[in-house]
Structures are given as C-alpha cells and as structure tokens.
Coordinates of C-alpha atoms and ligand atoms in Angstrom, one line a residue:
X6 CA 8.4 1.7 -83.0
X7 CA 9.5 3.3 -86.3
X8 CA 11.9 1.8 -88.9
X9 CA 15.5 2.6 -89.1
X10 CA 16.0 3.1 -93.0
X11 CA 19.0 3.5 -95.1
X12 CA 18.2 4.3 -98.9
X13 CA 20.5 4.5 -101.8
X14 CA 19.7 7.2 -104.4
X15 CA 21.7 6.2 -107.5
X16 CA 20.5 9.2 -109.5
X17 CA 21.5 8.7 -113.3
X18 CA 24.3 6.2 -112.6
X19 CA 24.8 2.4 -113.3
X20 CA 23.9 0.8 -116.6
X21 CA 22.5 -2.9 -116.6
X22 CA 26.2 -4.3 -116.2
X23 CA 27.0 -2.0 -113.2
X24 CA 23.7 -2.5 -111.6
X25 CA 24.3 -6.3 -111.6
X26 CA 27.8 -5.8 -110.1
X27 CA 26.7 -3.6 -107.5
X28 CA 23.5 -5.3 -106.4
X29 CA 25.3 -8.6 -106.3
X30 CA 28.1 -7.0 -104.3
X31 CA 25.6 -5.4 -101.8
X32 CA 23.9 -8.8 -101.5
X33 CA 27.2 -10.5 -100.6
X34 CA 27.5 -8.4 -97.2
X35 CA 25.5 -9.2 -94.1
X36 CA 22.8 -6.6 -93.4
X37 CA 21.4 -6.0 -90.1
X38 CA 18.1 -7.4 -89.5
X39 CA 16.6 -4.1 -87.8
X40 CA 17.4 -2.0 -90.7
X41 CA 15.4 -1.5 -93.7
X42 CA 17.4 -1.2 -97.0
X43 CA 16.3 0.5 -100.1
X44 CA 18.1 1.3 -103.5
X45 CA 16.8 3.5 -106.0
X46 CA 18.4 2.7 -109.5
X47 CA 17.2 4.5 -112.8
X48 CA 13.8 3.4 -114.3
X49 CA 15.5 1.2 -117.0
X50 CA 17.2 -0.9 -114.2
X51 CA 14.1 -1.3 -112.0
X52 CA 12.8 -4.5 -113.2
X53 CA 16.4 -6.0 -113.4
X54 CA 17.0 -4.9 -109.8
X55 CA 13.7 -6.4 -108.5
X56 CA 15.0 -9.7 -110.1
X57 CA 18.5 -9.6 -108.6
X58 CA 17.1 -8.8 -105.2
X59 CA 14.0 -11.0 -105.3
X60 CA 15.6 -13.3 -102.6
X61 CA 16.4 -10.3 -100.2
X62 CA 14.6 -8.0 -98.1
X63 CA 15.9 -4.9 -100.0
X64 CA 13.2 -2.6 -101.3
X65 CA 13.6 -1.3 -105.0
X66 CA 12.5 2.3 -105.3
X67 CA 11.9 4.7 -108.1
X68 CA 13.4 8.0 -108.3
X69 CA 10.4 10.0 -109.5
X70 CA 6.9 9.6 -110.9
X71 CA 4.7 11.7 -113.0
X72 CA 1.3 12.8 -111.3
X73 CA -1.1 11.9 -114.2
X74 CA -2.6 8.6 -114.4
X75 CA -1.7 8.1 -118.2
X76 CA -1.9 10.4 -121.2
X77 CA 0.1 12.8 -123.5
X78 CA 3.3 13.2 -121.2
X79 CA 6.1 12.1 -123.4
X80 CA 9.2 10.6 -121.4
X81 CA 7.1 10.2 -118.1
X82 CA 6.2 7.3 -116.0
X83 CA 3.2 6.9 -114.0
X84 CA 2.3 5.1 -110.7
X85 CA 0.2 2.5 -112.3
X86 CA 3.3 1.7 -114.6
X87 CA 5.8 1.3 -111.5
X88 CA 3.2 -0.9 -109.8
X89 CA 3.1 -3.2 -112.9
X90 CA 6.7 -3.9 -112.5
X91 CA 6.4 -4.3 -108.8
X92 CA 7.9 -1.1 -107.7
X93 CA 5.7 0.3 -104.9
X94 CA 7.8 2.9 -103.3
X95 CA 9.2 6.3 -104.9
X96 CA 11.1 9.2 -104.2
X97 CA 9.2 12.5 -104.7
X98 CA 10.6 16.1 -104.5
X99 CA 14.3 15.4 -104.7
X100 CA 16.3 18.8 -104.8
X101 CA 17.6 17.8 -108.2
X102 CA 14.0 17.5 -109.3
X103 CA 13.1 20.9 -107.8
X104 CA 16.1 22.7 -109.1
X105 CA 16.8 21.2 -112.5
X106 CA 13.3 20.0 -113.5
X107 CA 11.7 23.1 -112.0
X108 CA 9.1 21.1 -109.9
X109 CA 7.4 23.4 -107.7
X110 CA 5.8 22.6 -104.2
X111 CA 2.4 22.4 -106.0
X112 CA 3.7 19.9 -108.5
X113 CA 5.2 17.8 -105.9
X114 CA 2.1 17.8 -104.0
X115 CA 0.1 16.5 -107.1
X116 CA 2.9 13.7 -107.4
X117 CA 2.5 12.8 -103.5
X118 CA -1.3 12.5 -103.9
X119 CA -0.9 10.5 -107.2
X120 CA 1.5 8.0 -105.5
X121 CA -0.7 7.7 -102.3
X122 CA -3.8 7.2 -104.4
X123 CA -2.2 4.4 -106.1
X124 CA -1.2 2.8 -102.7
X125 CA 2.5 3.5 -103.3
X126 CA 4.8 4.5 -100.3
X127 CA 6.7 7.8 -100.9
X128 CA 9.9 9.0 -99.6
X129 CA 9.4 12.7 -99.4
X130 CA 12.4 14.9 -99.9
X131 CA 12.6 18.4 -98.8
X132 CA 15.3 20.9 -97.4
X133 CA 16.4 24.4 -97.3
X134 CA 19.1 26.2 -99.6
X135 CA 22.1 27.6 -98.4
X136 CA 20.7 31.1 -98.7
X137 CA 17.6 30.2 -96.4
X138 CA 20.1 28.8 -93.7
X139 CA 22.3 31.8 -93.7
X140 CA 19.3 34.1 -93.4
X141 CA 17.7 31.9 -90.6
X142 CA 15.0 31.0 -92.6
X143 CA 15.5 27.3 -92.6
X144 CA 12.8 26.3 -90.4
X145 CA 10.5 28.5 -92.2
X146 CA 11.2 27.0 -95.5
X147 CA 11.1 23.4 -94.4
X148 CA 7.6 24.1 -92.7
X149 CA 6.2 25.6 -96.0
X150 CA 7.4 22.5 -97.9
X151 CA 5.8 20.2 -95.6
X152 CA 2.7 22.2 -95.3
X153 CA 2.3 22.5 -99.0
X154 CA 2.8 19.0 -99.8
X155 CA 1.6 17.0 -96.9
X156 CA -0.4 18.6 -94.2
X157 CA -3.7 18.3 -95.7
X158 CA -3.3 14.4 -96.4
X159 CA -5.5 12.3 -94.2
X160 CA -4.1 10.7 -91.1
X161 CA -4.4 7.3 -92.6
X162 CA -2.0 8.1 -95.4
X163 CA 0.8 8.9 -93.1
X164 CA 1.4 5.2 -92.8
X165 CA 3.0 5.4 -96.4
X166 CA 5.2 8.4 -95.8
X167 CA 8.9 8.6 -95.1
X168 CA 10.5 11.9 -94.7
X169 CA 13.9 12.9 -96.1
X170 CA 15.3 16.1 -94.8
X171 CA 17.9 17.0 -97.1
X172 CA 19.6 20.5 -96.8
X173 CA 20.5 21.4 -100.4
X174 CA 23.7 22.8 -99.5
X175 CA 25.1 19.4 -98.2
X176 CA 23.9 17.4 -101.4
X177 CA 26.9 16.1 -103.2
X178 CA 29.0 18.8 -101.8
X179 CA 31.0 16.9 -99.2
X180 CA 29.7 19.4 -96.7
X181 CA 27.2 17.8 -94.1
X182 CA 24.7 19.2 -91.5
X183 CA 26.4 18.7 -88.3
X184 CA 24.9 15.9 -86.1
X185 CA 23.2 18.7 -83.9
X186 CA 21.9 20.5 -86.9
X187 CA 20.4 17.5 -88.3
X188 CA 18.7 16.4 -84.9
X189 CA 17.7 20.0 -84.3
X190 CA 15.8 20.0 -87.7
X191 CA 14.4 16.5 -87.3
X192 CA 12.9 17.5 -83.8
X193 CA 11.4 20.5 -85.5
X194 CA 9.8 18.4 -88.1
X195 CA 8.4 15.9 -85.6
X196 CA 7.0 18.9 -83.5
X197 CA 5.4 20.3 -86.8
X198 CA 3.7 16.8 -87.3
X199 CA 2.4 16.7 -83.7
X200 CA 1.0 20.2 -84.3
X201 CA -0.8 19.4 -87.4
X202 CA -1.6 15.8 -86.6
X203 CA -0.8 14.0 -83.2
X204 CA 1.9 12.5 -81.2
X205 CA 1.3 8.9 -82.6
X206 CA 1.8 10.0 -86.2
X207 CA 4.8 12.0 -85.5
X208 CA 6.3 9.2 -83.4
X209 CA 5.6 6.5 -86.0
X210 CA 7.1 8.6 -89.2
X211 CA 10.7 7.9 -90.2
X212 CA 12.6 10.9 -90.9
X213 CA 15.8 10.4 -92.7
X214 CA 18.7 12.7 -93.2
X215 CA 20.5 13.2 -96.7
X216 CA 23.5 15.3 -97.5
X217 CA 27.0 14.0 -98.0
X218 CA 26.6 10.8 -95.5
X219 CA 29.6 8.8 -95.8
X220 CA 31.0 5.8 -93.7
X221 CA 33.0 8.2 -91.4
X222 CA 30.0 10.5 -90.5
X223 CA 27.0 8.3 -90.6
X224 CA 27.2 6.9 -87.1
X225 CA 27.3 10.3 -85.4
X226 CA 24.5 11.6 -87.7
X227 CA 22.4 8.6 -86.9
X228 CA 22.8 8.9 -83.3
X229 CA 20.4 12.0 -83.1
X230 CA 17.3 10.9 -81.4
X231 CA 15.1 11.8 -84.1
X232 CA 17.3 10.8 -86.8
X233 CA 16.0 7.5 -88.2
X234 CA 18.7 6.7 -90.9
X235 CA 19.7 8.3 -94.2
X236 CA 19.3 8.9 -97.9
X237 CA 22.4 8.2 -99.4
X238 CA 23.7 9.6 -103.0
X239 CA 27.3 9.3 -103.8
X240 CA 28.2 6.5 -101.1
X241 CA 25.6 4.3 -102.2
X242 CA 27.5 3.7 -105.4
X243 CA 30.1 1.8 -103.7
X244 CA 28.7 -1.6 -101.9
X245 CA 31.2 -1.4 -99.0
X246 CA 30.6 2.1 -98.3
X247 CA 26.8 1.8 -98.4
X248 CA 26.9 -1.2 -96.3
X249 CA 28.9 0.5 -93.7
X250 CA 26.5 3.2 -93.7
X251 CA 23.7 0.7 -93.2
X252 CA 25.6 -0.7 -90.2
X253 CA 26.0 2.7 -88.6
X254 CA 23.2 2.7 -86.0
Ligands
PEP308 C1 21.1 12.7 -102.5 O1 21.1 12.9 -103.7 O2 19.9 12.6 -102.1 C2 22.1 12.8 -101.5 C3 22.1 13.0 -100.4 O3 23.4 12.9 -102.3 P1 24.8 12.7 -101.5 O4 25.0 11.7 -100.5 O5 25.8 12.5 -102.7 O6 25.0 14.1 -101.0

C-alpha cells in the first residue's frame, strides 16, 4: 500500500518569524493519520523547522541539493550538509530549477544519484511545458525525463523515490490539469515503471500531482486512482488552505 502524501513547497518565501507563525499554525490543526505531510522551507529555515516540528510527524524537506559531495561550489549545499541537520528528504528537478537555474536532465540525474547515495529520500519533479502538451508530445517528454534521471537506478533505490508530476503550464498559473488529465498521465507513468521495472515497484511508488492545487480542487484531483497526493506551492503558504488540501482524500 503506497503513502498518501501532501508536500508544501515554500520556494523563496518565509523568514524566521513567518516560518514560526506558519508552522505553529499548521501544528494547531488536526492532521489525518493516514496522510504523510511534508514542508519544504528555504535552506536557512530547515533547522528551525525541524525544531518546531520535532513533536509532530511532519517531514522537513530541502528544496534542492548539489550533486557534489563537497568542494569549490560557492553558494551550494550538499546531501551530507543536509543530513547533518537531520534533513533526509529533498526535492530534485523542480521546474523552476530547470528553467531559471538551467538544470538539465543530466544535472538532475547526478543530483538524484548523489541524494540516493547519501541515503536520502527524493521527491523527483518533472512535467511538460505548454508547447509540449499543445503539440501532443507530453507523454514523450515525461518519458524522457524519467528515463534519463531514474530508469537506470537499481530496484532497491525506488523505495526512496517519490514522483511529483507537475505540468509546467499549471505551476503558479491558477490553471490546473483536469482530474482526467492528471489521472491519465499518472497511469501512463505507472505503466512506464512496470515496463522498466515491475508491477510491485510501480504499485508502491507514490505519484503526486503539482500545479495550482487549491482547497477547491484538491479533492477532485486526488480522487484519481493513480494520484497519491500533491506537491503544493502557493496554497502551502496559508495554514488553513494547506490543511484543507491535506484533508482532501
Ligand atoms: C510548485 O511549485 O511545485 C507548485 C505546484 O506551485 P503552485 O501550487 O503554486 O502551482
């Protein structure tokens, strides 16, 4: 049985005061026992978040890592550094990293390898651009992103992978994939994993949907048989909205 997961990606938002307020507010709500909840604050707020959430089951997640173990990479953070502050899950390949910071599929592949080699858990983000969907290439693009970064991993490492399908045209735009489009792509992804691995791995991996998930559309999106939850941007910055989404299964 795979996990139901809702993860909040805070991006470059929330200083230490706002972090404290938001996390304390999230903590004041009741969280369903069968949903795994995660938050991804900025690097500077990770330790503080771990401390505030220490008596909860909420996982604190990094938004990015560098693939190198250490060295002359000014401004970067390694897996080892994150583990040192008890952060053992990271996003990799978010569309903003791909677009703004020019992370290619091969850079992302290196990051996945580095995180898994360090025994971290990875939320692997991927998804097509609007032009890909309009030209009916969305399945091909998603297959390429998964093949390049993940499909030569040994079977045993899939235990530490969570997939987050995020069509780029739906991120921060207010436009969501329809529940039917989300389910169709998630099923396609699960079938790709069956083809490249086996039924068990495909059934066990959680596939999250991301892209303008809000309290008013979460339930319908999460109702897809292959949709195991969401990666939430904007709506994760308001505790009540985030918790409403967490409670939308
Ligand atoms: C995201 O950044 O991963 C995301 C899904 O953002 P939003 O929910 O704001 O579209």
